[in-house]
PDB file of C-alpha atoms in Angstrom:
ATOM      1  CA  MET A   1     -28.652 112.788  46.226  1.00  0.00           C
ATOM      2  CA  LEU A   2     -31.634 111.272  45.307  1.00  0.00           C
ATOM      3  CA  ALA A   3     -32.624 106.830  46.461  1.00  0.00           C
ATOM      4  CA  LYS A   4     -34.945 104.593  45.559  1.00  0.00           C
ATOM      5  CA  PHE A   5     -35.599 101.238  47.403  1.00  0.00           C
ATOM      6  CA  THR A   6     -36.032  98.599  45.366  1.00  0.00           C
ATOM      7  CA  ILE A   7     -37.228  95.225  46.114  1.00  0.00           C
ATOM      8  CA  GLY A   8     -37.235  92.401  43.710  1.00  0.00           C
ATOM      9  CA  THR A   9     -38.217  88.930  43.647  1.00  0.00           C
ATOM     10  CA  LEU A  10     -36.285  85.689  42.426  1.00  0.00           C
ATOM     11  CA  ALA A  11     -37.196  82.235  41.711  1.00  0.00           C
ATOM     12  CA  ALA A  12     -34.738  80.348  42.768  1.00  0.00           C
ATOM     13  CA  ALA A  13     -34.804  76.197  41.928  1.00  0.00           C
ATOM     14  CA  LEU A  14     -34.119  74.264  45.304  1.00  0.00           C
ATOM     15  CA  GLY A  15     -34.841  70.740  43.512  1.00  0.00           C
ATOM     16  CA  ILE A  16     -36.318  68.444  41.293  1.00  0.00           C
ATOM     17  CA  ALA A  17     -37.994  65.429  42.506  1.00  0.00           C
ATOM     18  CA  VAL A  18     -39.577  63.110  40.176  1.00  0.00           C
ATOM     19  CA  LEU A  19     -42.807  61.105  41.782  1.00  0.00           C
ATOM     20  CA  ALA A  20     -45.129  58.374  39.318  1.00  0.00           C
ATOM     21  CA  GLY A  21     -44.267  60.044  36.537  1.00  0.00           C
ATOM     22  CA  GLY A  22     -44.622  63.490  37.277  1.00  0.00           C
ATOM     23  CA  ALA A  23     -41.912  66.197  38.121  1.00  0.00           C
ATOM     24  CA  LEU A  24     -42.235  68.609  41.152  1.00  0.00           C
ATOM     25  CA  LEU A  25     -40.321  71.865  41.048  1.00  0.00           C
ATOM     26  CA  LEU A  26     -39.298  72.891  44.413  1.00  0.00           C
ATOM     27  CA  ALA A  27     -38.569  76.652  44.526  1.00  0.00           C
ATOM     28  CA  ARG A  28     -38.088  79.393  46.790  1.00  0.00           C
ATOM     29  CA  ALA A  29     -38.408  83.339  46.408  1.00  0.00           C
ATOM     30  CA  VAL A  30     -35.447  85.533  47.248  1.00  0.00           C
ATOM     31  CA  THR A  31     -36.188  89.003  47.733  1.00  0.00           C
ATOM     32  CA  GLU A  32     -33.682  91.501  47.205  1.00  0.00           C
ATOM     33  CA  GLU A  33     -33.574  94.563  48.756  1.00  0.00           C
ATOM     34  CA  LYS A  34     -31.117  98.237  47.898  1.00  0.00           C
ATOM     35  CA  PHE A  35     -30.878 101.723  47.375  1.00  0.00           C
ATOM     36  CA  VAL A  36     -30.129 103.239  44.524  1.00  0.00           C
ATOM     37  CA  GLU A  37     -28.671 106.282  44.394  1.00  0.00           C
ATOM     38  CA  TYR A  38     -28.502 109.377  42.215  1.00  0.00           C
ATOM     39  CA  ARG A  39     -25.588 112.175  42.666  1.00  0.00           C
ATOM     40  CA  MET A  40     -26.666 115.606  42.216  1.00  0.00           C
ATOM     41  CA  SER A  41     -24.320 117.622  39.400  1.00  0.00           C
ATOM     42  CA  GLU A  42     -23.680 120.081  41.595  1.00  0.00           C
ATOM     43  CA  PRO A  43     -21.842 119.158  44.977  1.00  0.00           C
ATOM     44  CA  GLN A  44     -23.813 122.255  46.990  1.00  0.00           C
ATOM     45  CA  ASP A  45     -27.351 120.975  45.494  1.00  0.00           C
ATOM     46  CA  ALA A  46     -29.569 119.935  48.555  1.00  0.00           C
ATOM     47  CA  PRO A  47     -32.952 117.947  46.981  1.00  0.00           C
ATOM     48  CA  ILE A  48     -35.696 119.032  49.415  1.00  0.00           C
ATOM     49  CA  ALA A  49     -39.241 118.135  48.282  1.00  0.00           C
ATOM     50  CA  ILE A  50     -40.095 115.309  46.086  1.00  0.00           C
ATOM     51  CA  ALA A  51     -43.119 114.028  43.760  1.00  0.00           C
ATOM     52  CA  VAL A  52     -43.431 111.158  41.514  1.00  0.00           C
ATOM     53  CA  GLY A  53     -45.407 111.850  37.761  1.00  0.00           C
ATOM     54  CA  THR A  54     -47.774 109.739  36.365  1.00  0.00           C
ATOM     55  CA  ASP A  55     -45.252 108.731  33.978  1.00  0.00           C
ATOM     56  CA  GLY A  56     -42.790 107.318  36.582  1.00  0.00           C
ATOM     57  CA  SER A  57     -40.517 110.315  36.566  1.00  0.00           C
ATOM     58  CA  ILE A  58     -39.779 112.185  39.734  1.00  0.00           C
ATOM     59  CA  TRP A  59     -39.536 115.587  40.043  1.00  0.00           C
ATOM     60  CA  PHE A  60     -37.551 117.418  43.270  1.00  0.00           C
ATOM     61  CA  THR A  61     -36.908 120.660  44.495  1.00  0.00           C
ATOM     62  CA  ILE A  62     -33.318 121.753  45.350  1.00  0.00           C
ATOM     63  CA  ASP A  63     -32.513 124.279  48.119  1.00  0.00           C
ATOM     64  CA  HIS A  64     -30.907 127.617  47.625  1.00  0.00           C
ATOM     65  CA  ALA A  65     -30.770 126.617  44.139  1.00  0.00           C
ATOM     66  CA  ASP A  66     -31.708 128.318  40.841  1.00  0.00           C
ATOM     67  CA  ALA A  67     -33.203 124.863  39.302  1.00  0.00           C
ATOM     68  CA  ILE A  68     -36.013 122.334  39.840  1.00  0.00           C
ATOM     69  CA  GLY A  69     -34.937 118.913  39.380  1.00  0.00           C
ATOM     70  CA  HIS A  70     -36.294 116.258  37.355  1.00  0.00           C
ATOM     71  CA  LEU A  71     -35.308 112.542  37.088  1.00  0.00           C
ATOM     72  CA  ARG A  72     -36.190 110.674  33.594  1.00  0.00           C
ATOM     73  CA  ASN A  73     -34.689 107.803  32.203  1.00  0.00           C
ATOM     74  CA  GLY A  74     -32.133 107.313  34.687  1.00  0.00           C
ATOM     75  CA  ARG A  75     -30.997 110.711  34.023  1.00  0.00           C
ATOM     76  CA  ILE A  76     -31.187 114.119  36.430  1.00  0.00           C
ATOM     77  CA  GLU A  77     -31.876 116.977  34.631  1.00  0.00           C
ATOM     78  CA  ARG A  78     -31.231 120.667  36.707  1.00  0.00           C
ATOM     79  CA  LEU A  79     -34.074 122.963  34.949  1.00  0.00           C
ATOM     80  CA  PRO A  80     -32.938 126.600  34.956  1.00  0.00           C
ATOM     81  CA  THR A  81     -35.918 128.459  37.501  1.00  0.00           C
ATOM     82  CA  SER A  82     -34.124 131.823  36.964  1.00  0.00           C
ATOM     83  CA  SER A  83     -34.542 132.741  40.623  1.00  0.00           C
ATOM     84  CA  ARG A  84     -33.179 131.298  44.073  1.00  0.00           C
ATOM     85  CA  ASN A  85     -35.167 128.450  45.512  1.00  0.00           C
ATOM     86  CA  ILE A  86     -35.133 128.907  49.827  1.00  0.00           C
ATOM     87  CA  GLU A  87     -36.743 126.064  51.385  1.00  0.00           C
ATOM     88  CA  PRO A  88     -39.177 124.862  48.849  1.00  0.00           C
ATOM     89  CA  LEU A  89     -41.296 122.894  50.484  1.00  0.00           C
ATOM     90  CA  GLY A  90     -44.383 123.144  48.377  1.00  0.00           C
ATOM     91  CA  LEU A  91     -43.955 120.654  45.010  1.00  0.00           C
ATOM     92  CA  ALA A  92     -46.692 118.562  43.266  1.00  0.00           C
ATOM     93  CA  VAL A  93     -47.167 116.813  39.955  1.00  0.00           C
ATOM     94  CA  ALA A  94     -50.364 117.627  37.657  1.00  0.00           C
ATOM     95  CA  ALA A  95     -51.823 114.583  35.852  1.00  0.00           C
ATOM     96  CA  ASP A  96     -50.500 115.839  32.476  1.00  0.00           C
ATOM     97  CA  GLY A  97     -46.806 115.536  33.857  1.00  0.00           C
ATOM     98  CA  SER A  98     -45.800 119.282  34.647  1.00  0.00           C
ATOM     99  CA  ALA A  99     -45.004 119.951  38.323  1.00  0.00           C
ATOM    100  CA  TRP A 100     -46.461 123.034  40.343  1.00  0.00           C
ATOM    101  CA  TYR A 101     -43.911 124.222  43.403  1.00  0.00           C
ATOM    102  CA  THR A 102     -43.521 127.223  45.910  1.00  0.00           C
ATOM    103  CA  ASP A 103     -41.028 129.864  44.865  1.00  0.00           C
ATOM    104  CA  LEU A 104     -40.634 131.930  48.499  1.00  0.00           C
ATOM    105  CA  GLY A 105     -37.791 134.076  46.918  1.00  0.00           C
ATOM    106  CA  ALA A 106     -40.059 135.028  43.806  1.00  0.00           C
ATOM    107  CA  ARG A 107     -43.108 135.149  46.274  1.00  0.00           C
ATOM    108  CA  ALA A 108     -45.011 132.803  43.859  1.00  0.00           C
ATOM    109  CA  ILE A 109     -46.273 129.656  43.222  1.00  0.00           C
ATOM    110  CA  ALA A 110     -44.492 128.255  39.897  1.00  0.00           C
ATOM    111  CA  HIS A 111     -45.403 126.006  37.096  1.00  0.00           C
ATOM    112  CA  VAL A 112     -42.835 124.064  35.187  1.00  0.00           C
ATOM    113  CA  SER A 113     -43.899 121.976  32.483  1.00  0.00           C
ATOM    114  CA  SER A 114     -42.194 118.786  31.510  1.00  0.00           C
ATOM    115  CA  SER A 115     -40.215 120.319  28.908  1.00  0.00           C
ATOM    116  CA  GLY A 116     -39.175 123.093  31.605  1.00  0.00           C
ATOM    117  CA  GLU A 117     -40.807 126.495  30.798  1.00  0.00           C
ATOM    118  CA  ILE A 118     -41.950 128.181  33.674  1.00  0.00           C
ATOM    119  CA  ALA A 119     -45.161 130.047  34.363  1.00  0.00           C
ATOM    120  CA  ARG A 120     -44.745 132.304  37.547  1.00  0.00           C
ATOM    121  CA  PHE A 121     -47.981 133.212  39.667  1.00  0.00           C
ATOM    122  CA  VAL A 122     -46.940 136.170  42.101  1.00  0.00           C
ATOM    123  CA  LEU A 123     -48.831 136.494  45.417  1.00  0.00           C
ATOM    124  CA  ASP A 124     -49.954 140.029  46.144  1.00  0.00           C
ATOM    125  CA  THR A 125     -49.099 139.338  49.922  1.00  0.00           C
ATOM    126  CA  PRO A 126     -46.104 139.667  51.645  1.00  0.00           C
ATOM    127  CA  ILE A 127     -45.572 135.850  52.360  1.00  0.00           C
ATOM    128  CA  ALA A 128     -42.729 135.247  55.163  1.00  0.00           C
ATOM    129  CA  ARG A 129     -42.792 131.314  54.448  1.00  0.00           C
ATOM    130  CA  LEU A 130     -44.951 129.127  52.396  1.00  0.00           C
ATOM    131  CA  GLY A 131     -45.915 125.227  53.634  1.00  0.00           C
ATOM    132  CA  ARG A 132     -46.631 122.434  51.171  1.00  0.00           C
ATOM    133  CA  LEU A 133     -48.684 122.440  47.812  1.00  0.00           C
ATOM    134  CA  ALA A 134     -51.421 119.496  46.697  1.00  0.00           C
ATOM    135  CA  ILE A 135     -53.159 119.582  43.314  1.00  0.00           C
ATOM    136  CA  ALA A 136     -57.067 118.507  43.654  1.00  0.00           C
ATOM    137  CA  PRO A 137     -59.033 116.840  40.989  1.00  0.00           C
ATOM    138  CA  ASP A 138     -60.088 119.483  38.868  1.00  0.00           C
ATOM    139  CA  GLY A 139     -56.901 120.987  38.657  1.00  0.00           C
ATOM    140  CA  ALA A 140     -56.248 123.990  41.143  1.00  0.00           C
ATOM    141  CA  VAL A 141     -53.063 123.901  43.223  1.00  0.00           C
ATOM    142  CA  TRP A 142     -53.770 124.534  46.975  1.00  0.00           C
ATOM    143  CA  PHE A 143     -51.055 125.560  49.092  1.00  0.00           C
ATOM    144  CA  ALA A 144     -50.058 126.114  52.723  1.00  0.00           C
ATOM    145  CA  ASP A 145     -49.230 129.574  54.022  1.00  0.00           C
ATOM    146  CA  PRO A 146     -48.371 129.480  57.914  1.00  0.00           C
ATOM    147  CA  THR A 147     -47.723 132.967  58.111  1.00  0.00           C
ATOM    148  CA  GLY A 148     -50.548 134.198  57.249  1.00  0.00           C
ATOM    149  CA  TYR A 149     -52.871 131.640  58.729  1.00  0.00           C
ATOM    150  CA  GLY A 150     -54.755 130.503  55.819  1.00  0.00           C
ATOM    151  CA  LEU A 151     -54.657 128.278  52.654  1.00  0.00           C
ATOM    152  CA  THR A 152     -55.035 129.497  49.446  1.00  0.00           C
ATOM    153  CA  ARG A 153     -56.101 128.202  46.114  1.00  0.00           C
ATOM    154  CA  LEU A 154     -54.784 128.881  42.858  1.00  0.00           C
ATOM    155  CA  LYS A 155     -57.356 128.283  39.587  1.00  0.00           C
ATOM    156  CA  ASP A 156     -57.098 130.155  36.044  1.00  0.00           C
ATOM    157  CA  GLY A 157     -54.362 132.615  37.312  1.00  0.00           C
ATOM    158  CA  THR A 158     -56.842 133.784  40.236  1.00  0.00           C
ATOM    159  CA  PHE A 159     -55.436 132.999  44.009  1.00  0.00           C
ATOM    160  CA  SER A 160     -58.964 132.640  46.631  1.00  0.00           C
ATOM    161  CA  ARG A 161     -57.439 133.205  50.172  1.00  0.00           C
ATOM    162  CA  TYR A 162     -59.203 131.129  53.094  1.00  0.00           C
ATOM    163  CA  GLN A 163     -58.267 131.787  56.867  1.00  0.00           C
ATOM    164  CA  ILE A 164     -58.123 129.587  59.330  1.00  0.00           C
ATOM    165  CA  GLU A 165     -59.606 130.685  62.395  1.00  0.00           C
ATOM    166  CA  SER A 166     -57.282 128.690  64.954  1.00  0.00           C
ATOM    167  CA  ALA A 167     -54.773 129.850  67.706  1.00  0.00           C
ATOM    168  CA  ARG A 168     -52.904 126.539  67.377  1.00  0.00           C
ATOM    169  CA  GLY A 169     -51.141 127.834  64.422  1.00  0.00           C
ATOM    170  CA  GLY A 170     -51.347 128.021  60.880  1.00  0.00           C
ATOM    171  CA  PRO A 171     -51.374 125.445  58.474  1.00  0.00           C
ATOM    172  CA  TYR A 172     -48.406 123.717  56.619  1.00  0.00           C
ATOM    173  CA  GLY A 173     -49.529 120.159  55.039  1.00  0.00           C
ATOM    174  CA  VAL A 174     -52.300 120.097  52.544  1.00  0.00           C
ATOM    175  CA  ALA A 175     -53.979 117.416  51.109  1.00  0.00           C
ATOM    176  CA  VAL A 176     -57.105 117.926  48.447  1.00  0.00           C
ATOM    177  CA  THR A 177     -59.753 114.852  47.948  1.00  0.00           C
ATOM    178  CA  ALA A 178     -62.853 115.466  45.580  1.00  0.00           C
ATOM    179  CA  GLU A 179     -64.549 115.518  48.938  1.00  0.00           C
ATOM    180  CA  GLY A 180     -62.417 118.015  50.435  1.00  0.00           C
ATOM    181  CA  LEU A 181     -59.834 119.875  51.982  1.00  0.00           C
ATOM    182  CA  TRP A 182     -57.205 118.684  54.687  1.00  0.00           C
ATOM    183  CA  ALA A 183     -54.826 120.583  56.265  1.00  0.00           C
ATOM    184  CA  THR A 184     -52.009 119.937  59.225  1.00  0.00           C
ATOM    185  CA  LEU A 185     -52.106 123.022  61.634  1.00  0.00           C
ATOM    186  CA  GLN A 186     -48.094 122.556  62.511  1.00  0.00           C
ATOM    187  CA  ASN A 187     -48.250 123.996  66.109  1.00  0.00           C
ATOM    188  CA  GLY A 188     -51.474 122.863  67.031  1.00  0.00           C
ATOM    189  CA  ASN A 189     -50.578 119.419  68.318  1.00  0.00           C
TER     190      ASN A 189
END
């Protein structure tokens, strides 16, 4: 199930007073807070990673499913991926509205267009686990490889690997800025 927390402000009139030919309106703000839930179409679906597109649509991965989810205009779409996701933790939305995600079952990084077309970039190394994924300002996709103790960059169909020399564990989370790359070392404290 997907849930959205909304905060809205409503003006409620408390009273009107007439003072020296003028009117004074007293009002107070009332805040309304609530969750809006969207049920999955398949009862076994378990949404995992979530990301927001520039158009406000929501992308999400689905654990142990052969689909990726897309919520737009209040409707959940289940886009077939042709391979079953296993713990799909990495997900990011590009500036063009497409999404990138980790596809452990296919040992790949996958790209899905906003129309649902999927392209896979298969890794040439055995991967036991893939971590988070992020998109750099230049459009490159970076992802964490906790078991290989490295970070990998995918740009123009080419993988470039960068090892982390740390006895504290491989990277799990990744974020990219114009100035550099950040990573969390999950077991590194």
